[in-house]
Coordinates of C-alpha atoms in Angstrom, one line a residue:
Chain I
M1059 CA 82.8 -40.6 25.0
Q1060 CA 82.6 -39.1 21.7
K1061 CA 79.6 -40.8 21.1
H1062 CA 78.0 -39.4 24.0
A1063 CA 79.1 -35.7 22.7
I1064 CA 77.8 -36.6 19.5
L1065 CA 74.1 -37.7 20.9
K1066 CA 74.5 -34.3 23.2
G1067 CA 74.4 -32.7 20.0
L1068 CA 71.8 -34.0 18.5
R1069 CA 69.3 -33.7 21.1
P1070 CA 69.3 -29.9 22.8
A1071 CA 69.4 -31.3 25.9
P1072 CA 67.8 -29.1 29.0
Q1073 CA 71.0 -27.3 30.1
R1074 CA 70.4 -25.8 33.8
H1075 CA 72.4 -22.9 34.0
G1076 CA 72.7 -21.6 37.4
W1077 CA 71.0 -18.2 36.2
R1078 CA 68.2 -19.9 34.8
T1079 CA 67.5 -21.9 37.7
A1080 CA 67.5 -18.2 39.8
F1081 CA 65.7 -17.0 37.2
D1082 CA 62.9 -20.0 37.4
A1083 CA 62.8 -19.4 41.1
L1084 CA 61.8 -15.7 40.4
F1085 CA 58.9 -16.5 39.1
Y1086 CA 57.6 -18.3 41.9
V1087 CA 58.5 -15.0 44.2
V1088 CA 56.5 -13.0 41.8
A1089 CA 53.6 -15.8 41.7
A1090 CA 53.2 -15.6 45.4
V1091 CA 53.3 -11.9 45.6
A1092 CA 50.9 -11.6 42.6
A1093 CA 48.7 -14.2 44.8
L1094 CA 49.1 -12.0 48.0
A1095 CA 48.3 -8.7 46.0
F1096 CA 45.0 -10.6 44.8
G1097 CA 44.0 -11.7 48.4
I1098 CA 44.7 -8.1 49.3
Y1099 CA 42.5 -7.1 46.6
L1100 CA 39.7 -9.2 48.0
L1101 CA 40.3 -7.9 51.0
S1102 CA 40.1 -4.1 50.2
Y1103 CA 36.5 -4.9 48.9
Q1104 CA 35.4 -6.5 52.6
N1105 CA 32.4 -4.8 53.4
I1106 CA 31.0 -6.0 49.9
L1107 CA 32.8 -9.3 50.6
F1108 CA 31.3 -10.1 53.9
L1109 CA 28.0 -8.8 53.0
Y1110 CA 27.7 -10.9 49.9
F1111 CA 29.4 -13.9 50.9
P1112 CA 26.2 -15.6 52.5
A1113 CA 24.1 -15.2 49.3
F1114 CA 27.0 -16.6 47.3
L1115 CA 27.2 -19.4 49.3
Q1116 CA 23.6 -20.0 49.2
G1117 CA 23.8 -19.9 45.1
M1118 CA 26.9 -21.9 45.0
L1119 CA 24.5 -24.5 47.4
V1120 CA 21.7 -24.1 44.5
T1121 CA 24.0 -24.7 41.9
L1122 CA 25.5 -28.0 43.6
V1123 CA 22.1 -29.5 44.5
V1124 CA 20.6 -28.6 41.1
S1125 CA 23.9 -30.1 39.4
L1126 CA 23.8 -33.4 41.6
I1127 CA 19.9 -34.0 40.7
S1128 CA 20.6 -33.0 37.3
T1129 CA 23.2 -35.6 37.2
V1130 CA 21.0 -38.5 38.5
F1131 CA 18.4 -38.0 36.1
A1132 CA 20.7 -37.8 33.5
C1133 CA 22.9 -41.1 34.4
L1134 CA 19.5 -42.7 34.5
I1135 CA 18.4 -41.2 30.8
G1136 CA 21.8 -42.0 29.9
L1137 CA 21.8 -45.7 30.6
L1138 CA 18.5 -46.2 29.0
G1139 CA 19.8 -44.6 26.1
A1140 CA 22.7 -46.8 26.0
F1141 CA 20.6 -49.7 26.1
G1142 CA 18.5 -48.3 23.4
A1143 CA 21.6 -47.7 20.8
L1144 CA 22.6 -51.2 21.8
S1145 CA 19.5 -52.5 21.3
S1146 CA 18.7 -55.1 18.7
F1147 CA 15.3 -53.7 17.7
R1148 CA 15.8 -51.3 15.2
P1149 CA 13.1 -48.5 15.9
V1150 CA 14.3 -48.0 19.6
R1151 CA 17.6 -47.8 18.0
W1152 CA 16.6 -45.0 15.5
L1153 CA 15.1 -43.4 18.2
T1154 CA 18.0 -43.1 20.6
V1155 CA 20.3 -41.8 17.7
T1156 CA 17.8 -39.1 16.9
Y1157 CA 17.3 -38.1 20.4
V1158 CA 21.0 -38.0 20.5
E1159 CA 21.9 -36.2 17.7
V1160 CA 19.1 -33.4 17.9
V1161 CA 20.3 -32.7 21.5
R1162 CA 24.0 -32.6 20.7
G1163 CA 23.3 -30.7 17.3
T1164 CA 21.2 -27.7 19.3
P1165 CA 22.6 -25.2 21.9
F1166 CA 22.0 -26.0 25.7
L1167 CA 20.0 -22.3 25.9
V1168 CA 17.7 -23.2 23.4
Q1169 CA 17.1 -26.4 24.9
L1170 CA 16.4 -24.5 28.2
L1171 CA 14.1 -21.9 26.4
L1172 CA 12.1 -24.6 25.0
W1173 CA 11.4 -26.8 28.5
Y1174 CA 10.7 -23.3 30.5
Y1175 CA 8.5 -21.6 28.1
G1176 CA 7.7 -24.0 25.5
F1177 CA 6.7 -27.3 27.0
G1178 CA 6.0 -25.4 30.2
L1179 CA 3.1 -23.5 28.8
A1180 CA 1.9 -26.3 26.9
L1181 CA 1.8 -28.4 29.6
A1182 CA 0.1 -25.9 31.6
N1183 CA -2.6 -25.3 29.1
L1184 CA -3.3 -28.8 29.6
G1185 CA -3.4 -28.7 33.3
F1186 CA 0.1 -30.0 34.3
H1187 CA 1.6 -27.1 37.1
P1188 CA 5.0 -28.6 38.7
D1189 CA 4.6 -26.1 41.6
R1190 CA 0.9 -26.6 42.4
I1191 CA 1.8 -30.6 42.4
A1192 CA 5.1 -30.0 44.8
F1193 CA 3.0 -27.6 47.1
D1194 CA 0.2 -30.3 47.5
I1195 CA 2.7 -33.0 48.4
M1196 CA 4.8 -30.8 50.6
T1197 CA 1.2 -29.9 52.4
V1198 CA 0.4 -33.2 52.6
L1199 CA 4.2 -33.6 54.6
Q1200 CA 3.4 -29.9 56.4
N1201 CA 6.7 -28.6 54.9
N1202 CA 5.1 -26.3 51.9
S1203 CA 6.9 -23.5 52.9
L1204 CA 10.4 -25.4 51.4
V1205 CA 8.7 -25.2 48.1
P1206 CA 10.5 -22.6 46.5
D1207 CA 9.0 -19.6 44.8
S1208 CA 9.8 -20.3 41.0
F1209 CA 9.6 -24.1 41.7
N1210 CA 8.5 -24.1 37.7
S1211 CA 12.0 -23.1 36.8
Y1212 CA 13.7 -25.4 39.0
F1213 CA 11.4 -28.0 37.3
Y1214 CA 12.2 -27.4 33.8
G1215 CA 15.7 -26.4 34.3
I1216 CA 16.6 -29.7 36.1
M1217 CA 14.6 -31.4 33.1
A1218 CA 16.2 -29.4 30.6
L1219 CA 20.2 -30.3 32.0
S1220 CA 19.6 -33.7 32.2
F1221 CA 17.9 -34.1 28.8
H1222 CA 20.7 -32.3 27.3
Y1223 CA 23.4 -34.5 29.2
G1224 CA 21.5 -37.5 29.4
A1225 CA 22.0 -37.7 25.2
Y1226 CA 26.3 -36.8 26.2
L1227 CA 26.1 -39.8 29.0
T1228 CA 24.4 -42.0 26.4
E1229 CA 27.3 -42.0 24.4
V1230 CA 29.7 -42.5 27.4
F1231 CA 27.8 -45.3 28.8
R1232 CA 27.5 -47.0 25.2
A1233 CA 31.2 -46.6 24.5
G1234 CA 32.0 -48.0 27.9
I1235 CA 29.6 -51.1 27.5
R1236 CA 31.3 -51.6 23.9
A1237 CA 34.9 -51.4 25.8
V1238 CA 34.1 -54.3 27.8
P1239 CA 35.7 -57.4 25.8
S1240 CA 33.1 -59.5 24.2
G1241 CA 34.7 -62.3 25.8
Q1242 CA 33.6 -61.4 29.0
T1243 CA 29.9 -61.7 27.5
E1244 CA 30.6 -65.0 25.7
A1245 CA 32.2 -66.5 28.9
A1246 CA 29.1 -65.3 31.2
L1247 CA 26.5 -66.5 28.8
S1248 CA 28.3 -70.2 28.5
L1249 CA 28.5 -70.4 32.3
G1250 CA 24.9 -70.6 31.8
L1251 CA 24.1 -66.8 33.3
D1252 CA 20.8 -65.4 31.3
A1253 CA 21.4 -61.5 29.3
R1254 CA 20.3 -59.9 32.0
Q1255 CA 22.3 -61.2 34.8
T1256 CA 25.3 -60.7 32.5
M1257 CA 24.4 -56.9 31.9
R1258 CA 23.9 -56.6 35.5
H1259 CA 27.1 -58.5 36.7
I1260 CA 29.6 -59.2 34.4
V1261 CA 29.3 -56.2 31.6
L1262 CA 27.9 -52.7 34.1
P1263 CA 30.7 -53.5 37.1
Q1264 CA 33.3 -53.2 34.4
A1265 CA 31.7 -50.6 32.1
I1266 CA 31.5 -48.2 35.1
K1267 CA 35.1 -48.3 36.3
L1268 CA 35.8 -47.3 32.5
V1269 CA 33.2 -44.6 32.6
I1270 CA 33.8 -42.9 35.7
P1271 CA 36.6 -40.1 34.4
P1272 CA 34.2 -39.7 31.6
L1273 CA 31.2 -39.0 33.5
A1274 CA 33.4 -36.5 36.2
N1275 CA 34.5 -34.8 32.7
N1276 CA 30.6 -34.5 32.2
F1277 CA 29.7 -33.2 36.0
I1278 CA 32.0 -30.4 35.3
G1279 CA 30.3 -29.3 32.1
L1280 CA 27.0 -29.7 33.6
V1281 CA 27.8 -27.4 36.6
Q1282 CA 29.4 -25.0 34.2
D1283 CA 26.5 -24.8 31.9
S1284 CA 24.0 -24.8 35.0
S1285 CA 25.1 -21.0 34.8
L1286 CA 22.6 -20.8 32.1
L1287 CA 19.5 -21.5 34.3
S1288 CA 20.2 -18.3 35.7
A1289 CA 18.1 -17.3 32.6
V1290 CA 14.9 -18.8 33.5
S1291 CA 15.4 -17.2 36.9
V1292 CA 16.8 -20.2 39.0
L1293 CA 18.5 -18.4 42.0
E1294 CA 21.8 -20.2 41.5
L1295 CA 25.2 -19.0 41.2
E1296 CA 25.5 -16.9 38.2
H1297 CA 21.8 -15.3 39.0
I1298 CA 23.2 -14.0 42.0
T1299 CA 26.1 -12.8 41.0
L1300 CA 24.8 -10.9 38.2
A1301 CA 21.8 -9.4 40.6
L1302 CA 24.1 -8.6 43.0
G1303 CA 27.3 -7.3 40.5
A1304 CA 25.2 -5.6 37.8
P1305 CA 23.6 -2.8 40.1
Q1306 CA 26.8 -1.9 41.5
T1307 CA 27.6 1.6 40.6
D1308 CA 31.0 1.7 41.2
A1309 CA 32.8 -0.1 38.1
N1310 CA 35.7 -1.5 40.1
A1311 CA 33.2 -3.2 42.6
K1312 CA 31.1 -4.3 39.9
L1313 CA 34.4 -6.3 38.5
F1314 CA 35.0 -7.3 42.0
V1315 CA 31.7 -8.9 42.4
F1316 CA 31.6 -10.8 39.2
I1317 CA 35.3 -12.0 40.0
F1318 CA 34.1 -13.0 43.3
G1319 CA 31.2 -15.2 41.7
A1320 CA 33.7 -16.6 39.3
L1321 CA 36.0 -18.2 42.3
F1322 CA 33.2 -20.1 43.6
Y1323 CA 33.1 -22.1 40.5
L1324 CA 36.6 -22.5 40.3
I1325 CA 36.3 -23.9 43.6
I1326 CA 33.9 -26.4 42.6
C1327 CA 35.3 -27.1 39.3
Y1328 CA 39.4 -27.0 39.6
P1329 CA 39.2 -29.6 42.3
L1330 CA 37.1 -31.9 40.2
S1331 CA 39.1 -31.7 37.2
L1332 CA 42.3 -32.3 39.1
L1333 CA 40.7 -35.5 39.8
T1334 CA 39.3 -36.5 37.0
R1335 CA 43.0 -36.0 35.1
R1336 CA 44.7 -38.1 38.1
M1337 CA 41.9 -40.8 37.5
E1338 CA 42.4 -40.9 33.4
A1339 CA 46.3 -40.9 34.0
K1340 CA 45.8 -44.1 36.1
Q1341 CA 43.7 -45.9 33.7
H1342 CA 46.0 -44.9 30.9
H1343 CA 49.1 -46.4 32.9
Chain X
M499 CA 3.5 -23.4 10.3
D500 CA 2.6 -19.6 9.6
L501 CA 4.1 -18.6 12.1
A502 CA 7.6 -20.2 11.2
L503 CA 7.4 -19.0 7.7
Q504 CA 6.7 -15.3 8.7
A505 CA 9.7 -15.7 11.1
L506 CA 11.9 -17.4 8.4
P507 CA 13.7 -14.3 7.3
A508 CA 14.7 -13.1 10.7
F509 CA 15.8 -16.3 11.8
L510 CA 18.1 -17.0 9.0
A511 CA 19.6 -13.4 9.6
G512 CA 20.0 -14.9 13.4
A513 CA 21.7 -17.8 11.9
R514 CA 24.1 -15.9 10.1
D515 CA 25.1 -13.7 12.7
T516 CA 25.6 -17.3 14.7
V517 CA 27.9 -18.3 11.8
I518 CA 29.9 -14.7 12.0
Y519 CA 30.4 -15.1 15.8
C520 CA 32.2 -18.3 15.3
V521 CA 34.1 -17.7 12.0
T522 CA 35.6 -14.6 13.6
A523 CA 36.3 -16.2 17.1
F524 CA 37.4 -19.6 15.8
P525 CA 40.4 -18.4 14.1
L526 CA 41.3 -16.3 17.3
A527 CA 40.8 -19.4 19.3
L528 CA 43.2 -21.0 17.3
V529 CA 46.0 -18.6 17.0
L530 CA 45.7 -18.0 21.1
G531 CA 45.7 -21.5 21.4
L532 CA 48.7 -22.5 19.4
V533 CA 50.5 -19.3 21.4
L534 CA 49.4 -21.0 24.6
A535 CA 50.5 -24.8 23.9
L536 CA 54.0 -23.4 22.8
M537 CA 53.9 -21.3 26.1
R538 CA 53.1 -24.8 28.0
N539 CA 55.6 -26.6 26.3
A540 CA 58.3 -24.1 27.0
R541 CA 61.0 -24.9 29.4
T542 CA 61.2 -21.5 31.5
V543 CA 58.4 -21.4 34.2
W544 CA 57.8 -17.8 33.3
L545 CA 56.1 -19.2 29.9
H546 CA 54.3 -22.5 31.2
G547 CA 53.4 -21.0 34.4
P548 CA 51.1 -18.2 32.8
A549 CA 50.1 -20.5 30.4
R550 CA 48.6 -23.1 32.7
I551 CA 47.1 -20.4 35.3
F552 CA 45.3 -19.2 32.2
I553 CA 44.0 -22.6 30.6
E554 CA 43.1 -23.9 34.3
V555 CA 41.0 -20.4 35.2
I556 CA 39.1 -20.7 32.1
R557 CA 38.6 -24.4 32.2
G558 CA 37.3 -23.7 35.6
T559 CA 34.5 -21.4 34.9
P560 CA 31.7 -21.2 32.8
I561 CA 31.8 -19.1 29.5
L562 CA 28.4 -17.1 30.4
V563 CA 30.9 -15.7 34.0
Q564 CA 33.4 -14.9 31.2
L565 CA 31.0 -13.2 28.7
Y566 CA 29.7 -11.4 32.0
I567 CA 32.7 -10.4 32.9
L568 CA 33.7 -8.8 30.0
Y569 CA 30.3 -7.2 29.1
Y570 CA 28.9 -5.7 32.4
A571 CA 32.3 -5.7 34.6
L572 CA 34.8 -4.6 31.9
G573 CA 32.7 -2.7 29.8
A574 CA 31.8 -0.6 33.0
I575 CA 35.2 -0.1 33.7
L576 CA 36.4 0.7 30.1
A577 CA 33.2 3.3 30.4
Q578 CA 34.9 5.1 33.0
Y579 CA 37.6 5.9 30.3
H580 CA 35.1 7.0 27.9
L581 CA 35.5 3.7 25.5
A582 CA 32.1 2.3 26.6
N583 CA 31.2 1.8 23.0
M584 CA 34.6 -0.9 23.1
I585 CA 32.1 -3.3 24.8
N586 CA 29.1 -4.5 22.9
A587 CA 27.5 -8.1 22.6
W588 CA 29.7 -8.3 19.4
S589 CA 33.2 -7.6 20.8
A590 CA 32.4 -9.4 24.5
G591 CA 30.9 -12.5 22.6
I592 CA 34.1 -13.1 20.2
A593 CA 36.2 -12.2 23.2
A594 CA 34.8 -14.5 25.7
L595 CA 34.0 -17.1 22.6
A596 CA 38.0 -16.7 21.3
L597 CA 39.4 -16.8 25.4
N598 CA 37.4 -19.4 26.4
Y599 CA 38.0 -21.7 23.2
A600 CA 41.7 -21.0 23.1
A601 CA 42.3 -22.9 26.5
Y602 CA 40.5 -25.9 24.7
E603 CA 42.7 -25.6 21.4
A604 CA 45.8 -25.4 23.5
E605 CA 45.1 -28.5 25.2
I606 CA 44.6 -29.9 21.1
F607 CA 47.6 -28.2 20.3
R608 CA 49.4 -29.7 22.8
A609 CA 48.6 -33.1 22.6
G610 CA 48.6 -33.3 18.5
L611 CA 52.2 -31.8 18.6
A612 CA 53.4 -34.2 21.5
S613 CA 51.7 -37.4 18.9
V614 CA 54.7 -36.3 16.6
E615 CA 57.8 -38.5 17.2
Q616 CA 60.7 -37.2 18.9
G617 CA 62.9 -38.7 16.2
Q618 CA 61.6 -36.4 13.7
T619 CA 63.1 -33.5 15.6
E620 CA 66.3 -35.2 16.4
A621 CA 66.2 -36.0 12.6
A622 CA 65.5 -32.4 11.8
Y623 CA 68.3 -30.7 13.9
S624 CA 71.0 -33.4 13.1
L625 CA 70.1 -32.1 9.3
G626 CA 70.7 -28.5 10.3
L627 CA 67.7 -27.2 10.8
S628 CA 66.8 -24.4 13.1
R629 CA 64.4 -24.6 16.2
A630 CA 61.7 -22.6 14.0
Q631 CA 62.0 -24.3 11.0
N632 CA 61.9 -27.7 12.7
F633 CA 58.2 -26.6 14.0
F634 CA 57.1 -25.1 11.3
R635 CA 58.4 -27.3 8.9
I636 CA 58.1 -30.6 10.2
V637 CA 56.2 -31.0 13.5
L638 CA 53.5 -28.8 13.0
P639 CA 52.8 -29.8 9.3
Q640 CA 52.7 -33.7 10.9
A641 CA 50.6 -32.5 13.6
I642 CA 47.8 -30.9 11.9
P643 CA 46.0 -33.8 10.4
L644 CA 45.6 -35.4 13.8
M645 CA 44.3 -31.8 15.2
I646 CA 41.7 -31.0 12.8
P647 CA 38.7 -33.6 13.8
P648 CA 38.7 -32.1 17.2
F649 CA 38.7 -28.9 16.1
V650 CA 36.1 -29.4 13.5
N651 CA 34.5 -30.9 17.0
D652 CA 35.1 -27.5 18.8
F653 CA 33.9 -25.7 16.0
I654 CA 30.5 -27.2 16.4
F655 CA 30.8 -26.5 20.3
M656 CA 31.4 -22.9 19.7
I657 CA 28.1 -22.9 17.0
K658 CA 26.1 -24.0 20.2
D659 CA 27.9 -21.7 22.9
S660 CA 27.7 -19.0 20.7
A661 CA 23.8 -18.9 22.1
I662 CA 24.8 -17.2 25.3
V663 CA 25.4 -13.9 23.4
S664 CA 21.1 -13.5 23.4
L665 CA 21.8 -13.2 27.4
V666 CA 23.9 -10.0 26.8
S667 CA 21.5 -8.5 24.0
G668 CA 23.2 -10.1 20.6
T669 CA 21.8 -10.8 17.5
D670 CA 22.3 -14.3 17.3
L671 CA 19.8 -17.0 16.2
T672 CA 18.7 -17.4 19.9
S673 CA 18.4 -13.8 20.4
I674 CA 16.2 -13.4 17.4
L675 CA 14.3 -16.7 18.9
S676 CA 13.9 -15.1 22.3
F677 CA 12.8 -11.9 20.7
W678 CA 9.8 -13.6 18.7
V679 CA 9.2 -15.8 21.4
T680 CA 8.3 -12.7 23.5
R681 CA 6.3 -11.5 20.6
H682 CA 4.2 -14.6 20.2
G683 CA 4.2 -15.9 23.6
S684 CA 1.1 -17.8 23.5
N685 CA 2.3 -20.0 20.7
P686 CA 6.3 -20.6 20.6
L687 CA 6.5 -24.3 19.7
P688 CA 6.8 -23.5 16.0
L689 CA 9.4 -20.8 17.0
Y690 CA 11.6 -23.5 18.8
A691 CA 11.2 -25.9 15.8
L692 CA 12.4 -23.7 13.4
A693 CA 15.4 -22.6 15.5
I694 CA 16.5 -26.3 16.0
V695 CA 16.1 -27.2 12.5
L696 CA 18.2 -24.1 11.8
Y697 CA 20.7 -25.1 14.3
L698 CA 20.8 -29.0 13.3
A699 CA 21.3 -27.5 9.7
M700 CA 24.3 -25.7 10.5
S701 CA 25.6 -28.4 13.2
L702 CA 25.0 -31.6 11.6
P703 CA 26.7 -31.2 8.4
T704 CA 29.8 -30.1 10.3
S705 CA 29.9 -33.0 12.5
F706 CA 29.6 -35.3 9.3
V707 CA 32.6 -33.9 7.8
A708 CA 34.5 -33.9 11.2
R709 CA 33.5 -38.0 11.0
K710 CA 34.7 -38.6 7.7
L711 CA 38.1 -36.4 8.6
E712 CA 38.5 -38.4 11.5
A713 CA 37.8 -41.9 9.5
R714 CA 40.4 -40.5 7.3
V715 CA 42.9 -39.9 9.8
R716 CA 42.4 -43.2 11.4
A717 CA 42.9 -45.4 8.2
S718 CA 46.1 -42.9 7.2
L719 CA 47.7 -43.9 10.8
Q720 CA 47.1 -47.5 10.0
F721 CA 50.1 -48.7 8.1

């Protein structure tokens, strides 16, 4: 009994007083009231809200589509980069390391501007026009009205995102492949599988499981970084927000439009980050 | 090459401004992050609730969105009260960087503080130290070495993220770059190369230091 008391004295145990519980409960009441007030705040601008909602939805769709396409390409680049980084041929390894270090050492915005204004212009001088190529292809398919006006922005924006996140995913995939115990590779090789089969059937399936949480984290980062594509006139969520928000003459309405745009990002990113954290927690236990 | 040499002084000034943005915003982010981490660890929901909401909202939205809210929306609001000159690229940029990174630093602080064994706290209490003494003299000094590598990493990220102030008429390296690219639109590649070299000159040594520190921390943890 006495020992128990001493232990209790050592560790400041959470002592739940009645008033403290009530005080904590009050927080949820206040939070509910605040949430309600936020809802009323949104509804008090319902004329703007209903007028702009379709545009915001369209912007969110563009953000999601651009992010998904970029993720696919970034995964391909990342996988290629991981094989390059693990390659036994030295120049390939150096090339991969240079790519990863340069991309990770410079801002995404600079890379984006470089793709769009720098490479875009240089390639156009050499006679490469992505918009014309897309238009010609879609003309053959009798759907050329689907090609957006500023197709070059989308093209180079997706290129920039893919190349940027390709470098991050290179590291992710490399760590994932490295994390598969070498005993697995040895067992597969001793069972008579060749190097390619071992990678394809033994190592990669196990690595992918490890890679999913960081991949999801990078996807969240990619969605957020896609907001910078507004700088090269891709009509994604942030571009729409700025275009609709900046001309507002009423300061409060301006604040509302920007907050409304931020909510769309929150709707995309918050569930994803919850999911990622749950997956991470599952893996660690 | 001529163009790059001609642009070098302006670009160096831009790099200096980038460093100023980060060196100002990062300590603010650290202090705010520590406060958020302590709030997050607090027992009462009045502290950890708001901290959690702040962190989730900041981490769920792009930094560009936060910068635009501060620069355009808050700027317009403040203009109503004749405080329009309080919001410019400097103040909005530093505030956006500090607020955004505070949410991330808070998580690092939390992980670092959690990694200090509970036994240390128990020993401190049994020796008669107060809660404040325990935190500042026992827990924090043991947590800091573990937290330095991720902090340095985040500082590199901040150098890169500070490029967004060029979208609100800042004066950092990327702003100078865009300015020069607009003036020399026909031949921008040397300018991009120069900017990339300058950014690498800022980030690569820092990342080298981070790796060294991390190796040292790892080595000291294995006993």
